[in-house]
Tab-separated table of C-alpha atoms in Angstrom:
chain	number	residue	atom	x	y	z
A	27	MET	CA	-11.509	-71.746	178.720
A	28	GLU	CA	-10.793	-69.028	181.286
A	29	VAL	CA	-12.907	-65.884	181.039
A	30	TRP	CA	-13.486	-62.633	182.923
A	31	ILE	CA	-16.356	-60.257	183.603
A	32	PRO	CA	-16.566	-56.786	182.054
A	33	VAL	CA	-17.268	-54.879	185.265
A	34	ASN	CA	-15.750	-51.576	184.218
A	35	ILE	CA	-18.841	-50.405	182.322
A	36	LYS	CA	-21.307	-47.836	183.615
A	37	PRO	CA	-24.315	-49.336	185.423
A	38	GLN	CA	-26.921	-47.905	183.049
A	39	LYS	CA	-25.100	-49.539	180.132
A	40	VAL	CA	-24.500	-52.935	181.722
A	41	HIS	CA	-27.385	-54.763	180.080
A	42	SER	CA	-26.955	-53.241	176.614
A	43	ASP	CA	-23.168	-53.716	176.649
A	44	ILE	CA	-23.406	-57.365	177.661
A	45	GLN	CA	-26.192	-58.005	175.162
A	46	GLU	CA	-24.165	-56.307	172.401
A	47	TRP	CA	-21.125	-58.441	173.289
A	48	LEU	CA	-23.188	-61.625	173.323
A	49	ASP	CA	-24.654	-60.753	169.918
A	50	LYS	CA	-21.302	-59.765	168.434
A	51	TYR	CA	-19.466	-62.904	169.506
A	52	SER	CA	-22.387	-65.325	169.065
A	53	TYR	CA	-22.368	-66.465	172.666
A	54	HIS	CA	-26.115	-67.074	172.861
A	55	ALA	CA	-25.431	-70.540	174.242
A	56	TYR	CA	-23.389	-69.007	177.072
A	57	LYS	CA	-26.166	-66.526	177.768
A	58	SER	CA	-28.696	-69.318	178.085
A	59	ILE	CA	-26.455	-71.366	180.385
A	60	ILE	CA	-25.618	-68.327	182.521
A	61	GLN	CA	-29.234	-67.200	182.775
A	62	ASP	CA	-30.297	-70.740	183.751
A	63	ARG	CA	-27.625	-70.823	186.466
A	64	ILE	CA	-28.656	-67.379	187.729
A	65	ASN	CA	-32.355	-68.319	187.687
A	66	SER	CA	-31.677	-71.445	189.728
A	67	THR	CA	-29.608	-69.507	192.280
A	68	TYR	CA	-31.288	-66.060	192.219
A	69	PRO	CA	-34.793	-66.406	190.696
A	70	GLY	CA	-35.886	-63.370	188.684
A	71	LEU	CA	-32.458	-61.722	188.664
A	72	SER	CA	-31.030	-60.557	185.336
A	73	ILE	CA	-27.488	-61.318	184.182
A	74	PRO	CA	-26.211	-57.724	184.623
A	75	LYS	CA	-27.405	-57.455	188.229
A	76	ALA	CA	-26.193	-60.945	189.049
A	77	LEU	CA	-22.690	-60.024	187.916
A	78	TYR	CA	-22.421	-57.711	190.914
A	79	ILE	CA	-23.572	-60.172	193.559
A	80	LEU	CA	-20.921	-61.728	195.738
A	81	ASN	CA	-20.440	-65.463	195.978
A	82	LEU	CA	-21.918	-66.313	192.599
A	83	ASP	CA	-21.056	-69.820	191.539
A	84	ASN	CA	-17.692	-69.636	189.747
A	85	ARG	CA	-19.217	-71.261	186.645
A	86	VAL	CA	-21.528	-68.242	186.375
A	87	ILE	CA	-18.737	-65.747	187.006
A	88	VAL	CA	-16.493	-67.169	184.292
A	89	GLY	CA	-19.148	-67.408	181.604
A	90	ILE	CA	-19.349	-63.882	180.206
A	91	VAL	CA	-16.214	-62.765	178.341
A	92	PRO	CA	-13.400	-64.928	176.909
A	93	HIS	CA	-10.061	-64.512	178.658
A	94	GLU	CA	-8.600	-63.519	175.273
A	95	GLN	CA	-10.524	-60.251	175.642
A	96	THR	CA	-8.473	-59.346	178.741
A	97	LEU	CA	-6.758	-56.001	178.356
A	98	ARG	CA	-3.097	-56.562	177.533
A	99	LEU	CA	-0.709	-53.629	177.980
A	100	PRO	CA	2.656	-53.170	176.233
A	101	MET	CA	5.645	-54.035	178.455
A	102	MET	CA	6.569	-50.363	178.837
A	103	GLN	CA	3.159	-49.739	180.389
A	104	ALA	CA	3.266	-52.582	182.885
A	105	VAL	CA	1.347	-51.757	186.032
A	106	LYS	CA	1.597	-53.012	189.572
A	107	CYS	CA	-1.423	-54.885	190.809
A	108	PRO	CA	-2.690	-53.152	193.993
A	109	ILE	CA	-3.695	-56.514	195.467
A	110	CYS	CA	-0.529	-58.629	195.065
A	111	HIS	CA	1.901	-55.748	194.292
A	112	GLU	CA	3.475	-57.579	191.344
A	113	GLU	CA	3.984	-56.025	187.929
A	114	ASP	CA	2.390	-57.582	184.897
A	115	THR	CA	1.037	-56.599	181.511
A	116	VAL	CA	-2.165	-58.634	181.786
A	117	ILE	CA	-4.686	-56.637	183.789
A	118	ARG	CA	-8.405	-56.188	184.158
A	119	GLN	CA	-10.477	-53.196	185.175
A	120	THR	CA	-13.103	-53.096	187.837
A	121	LEU	CA	-16.241	-50.977	188.221
A	122	ALA	CA	-16.579	-47.419	186.937
A	123	CYS	CA	-13.482	-46.312	188.879
A	124	ASN	CA	-11.248	-47.920	186.197
A	125	HIS	CA	-8.708	-49.337	188.642
A	126	THR	CA	-6.660	-52.218	187.235
A	127	PHE	CA	-5.822	-55.608	188.749
A	128	HIS	CA	-4.565	-59.034	187.743
A	129	HIS	CA	-7.399	-61.262	186.621
A	130	HIS	CA	-6.860	-63.881	189.328
A	131	CYS	CA	-6.349	-61.274	192.071
A	132	ILE	CA	-9.586	-59.375	191.502
A	133	GLN	CA	-11.529	-62.603	191.015
A	134	GLN	CA	-10.407	-63.793	194.460
A	135	TRP	CA	-11.039	-60.338	195.958
A	136	PHE	CA	-14.674	-60.330	194.782
A	137	ARG	CA	-15.279	-63.723	196.361
A	138	VAL	CA	-15.018	-62.110	199.808
A	139	ASN	CA	-15.473	-58.353	199.206
A	140	ASN	CA	-17.984	-56.235	197.333
A	141	THR	CA	-15.921	-53.060	196.980
A	142	CYS	CA	-13.060	-51.873	194.798
A	143	PRO	CA	-9.785	-52.614	196.651
A	144	LEU	CA	-8.561	-49.044	196.040
A	145	SER	CA	-11.530	-46.691	196.015
A	146	ARG	CA	-13.789	-48.904	198.171
A	147	MET	CA	-16.601	-48.127	195.721
A	148	HIS	CA	-19.460	-50.394	196.777
A	149	ILE	CA	-20.564	-52.653	193.926
A	150	THR	CA	-24.251	-52.766	194.753
A	151	ASN	CA	-24.363	-48.963	195.108
A	152	THR	CA	-23.833	-48.657	191.352
A	153	TYR	CA	-27.531	-49.418	190.696
Protein backbone atom coordinates (compact mmCIF):
# COMPACT_ATOMS: atom_id res chain seq x y z
CA MET A 1 0.00 0.00 0.00
CA GLU A 2 1.39 3.41 -0.95
CA VAL A 3 0.66 6.26 1.46
CA TRP A 4 1.54 9.92 1.95
CA ILE A 5 2.07 12.31 4.84
CA PRO A 6 -0.38 15.10 5.68
CA VAL A 7 2.17 17.91 5.91
CA ASN A 8 -0.14 20.75 4.94
CA ILE A 9 -1.59 21.18 8.44
CA LYS A 10 -0.64 23.96 10.83
CA PRO A 11 2.15 23.03 13.27
CA GLN A 12 0.07 23.56 16.42
CA LYS A 13 -2.53 21.13 15.06
CA VAL A 14 -0.15 18.44 13.85
CA HIS A 15 -0.49 16.11 16.81
CA SER A 16 -4.26 16.46 17.22
CA ASP A 17 -4.90 16.12 13.47
CA ILE A 18 -2.80 12.98 13.16
CA GLN A 19 -4.32 11.50 16.32
CA GLU A 20 -7.83 12.28 15.04
CA TRP A 21 -7.02 10.63 11.70
CA LEU A 22 -5.57 7.56 13.41
CA ASP A 23 -8.67 7.27 15.59
CA LYS A 24 -11.08 7.82 12.70
CA TYR A 25 -9.52 5.24 10.41
CA SER A 26 -8.56 2.72 13.12
CA TYR A 27 -4.88 2.79 12.28
CA HIS A 28 -3.70 2.18 15.85
CA ALA A 29 -1.51 -0.65 14.58
CA TYR A 30 0.21 1.76 12.18
CA LYS A 31 0.69 4.25 14.98
CA SER A 32 2.39 1.64 17.13
CA ILE A 33 4.66 0.49 14.29
CA ILE A 34 5.53 4.07 13.34
CA GLN A 35 6.21 5.13 16.93
CA ASP A 36 8.42 2.05 17.44
CA ARG A 37 10.39 2.91 14.29
CA ILE A 38 10.73 6.55 15.37
CA ASN A 39 11.78 5.55 18.90
CA SER A 40 14.48 3.25 17.54
CA THR A 41 15.81 5.95 15.20
CA TYR A 42 15.06 9.16 17.18
CA PRO A 43 14.51 8.25 20.87
CA GLY A 44 11.96 10.46 22.61
CA LEU A 45 10.69 12.11 19.42
CA SER A 46 6.94 12.19 18.80
CA ILE A 47 5.34 11.19 15.49
CA PRO A 48 4.38 14.77 14.50
CA LYS A 49 7.90 16.15 14.98
CA ALA A 50 9.46 13.13 13.31
CA LEU A 51 7.37 13.74 10.20
CA TYR A 52 9.39 16.89 9.56
CA ILE A 53 12.84 15.37 9.93
CA LEU A 54 14.76 14.66 6.77
CA ASN A 55 16.02 11.21 5.91
CA LEU A 56 13.47 9.29 7.93
CA ASP A 57 13.37 5.65 6.97
CA ASN A 58 10.92 5.34 4.06
CA ARG A 59 8.87 2.77 6.01
CA VAL A 60 8.20 5.49 8.60
CA ILE A 61 7.42 8.13 5.98
CA VAL A 62 4.85 5.98 4.19
CA GLY A 63 3.00 4.83 7.29
CA ILE A 64 0.67 7.72 8.09
CA VAL A 65 -2.07 8.27 5.51
CA PRO A 66 -3.35 5.84 2.84
CA HIS A 67 -2.58 6.87 -0.72
CA GLU A 68 -6.34 6.78 -1.39
CA GLN A 69 -6.58 9.94 0.72
CA THR A 70 -4.42 11.84 -1.81
CA LEU A 71 -6.17 14.93 -3.09
CA ARG A 72 -7.56 14.24 -6.56
CA LEU A 73 -8.55 17.22 -8.70
CA PRO A 74 -11.04 17.19 -11.60
CA MET A 75 -9.36 17.16 -15.03
CA MET A 76 -10.33 20.78 -15.67
CA GLN A 77 -8.34 21.78 -12.59
CA ALA A 78 -5.18 19.88 -13.45
CA VAL A 79 -2.10 21.61 -12.12
CA LYS A 80 1.51 21.55 -13.18
CA CYS A 81 3.88 20.09 -10.65
CA PRO A 82 6.58 22.71 -9.88
CA ILE A 83 9.19 19.97 -9.50
CA CYS A 84 8.78 17.92 -12.71
CA HIS A 85 6.66 20.47 -14.66
CA GLU A 86 4.14 17.84 -15.78
CA GLU A 87 0.39 18.24 -15.46
CA ASP A 88 -1.60 15.76 -13.46
CA THR A 89 -4.75 15.58 -11.38
CA VAL A 90 -3.18 13.65 -8.50
CA ILE A 91 -1.39 16.11 -6.24
CA ARG A 92 -0.38 16.56 -2.64
CA GLN A 93 0.10 19.66 -0.54
CA THR A 94 3.11 20.53 1.50
CA LEU A 95 3.50 22.58 4.69
CA ALA A 96 1.29 25.53 5.61
CA CYS A 97 2.09 27.28 2.30
CA ASN A 98 -0.39 24.97 0.50
CA HIS A 99 1.76 24.47 -2.59
CA THR A 100 0.89 21.34 -4.58
CA PHE A 101 3.14 18.64 -6.02
CA HIS A 102 2.99 15.10 -7.37
CA HIS A 103 3.24 12.56 -4.59
CA HIS A 104 6.43 10.95 -5.89
CA CYS A 105 8.07 14.31 -6.69
CA ILE A 106 7.66 15.84 -3.24
CA GLN A 107 8.62 12.57 -1.55
CA GLN A 108 11.93 12.57 -3.43
CA TRP A 109 12.40 16.31 -2.79
CA PHE A 110 12.10 15.84 0.99
CA ARG A 111 14.73 13.11 0.96
CA VAL A 112 17.38 15.75 0.17
CA ASN A 113 15.77 19.10 1.09
CA ASN A 114 13.93 20.45 4.10
CA THR A 115 12.19 23.40 2.46
CA CYS A 116 9.18 23.91 0.21
CA PRO A 117 10.42 23.88 -3.42
CA LEU A 118 8.50 27.10 -4.16
CA SER A 119 8.40 29.24 -1.04
CA ARG A 120 11.56 27.77 0.53
CA MET A 121 9.66 27.66 3.83
CA HIS A 122 11.95 25.77 6.20
CA ILE A 123 10.23 22.69 7.63
CA THR A 124 11.83 22.75 11.05
CA ASN A 125 11.03 26.46 11.45
CA THR A 126 7.33 25.57 11.70
CA TYR A 127 7.76 24.54 15.37
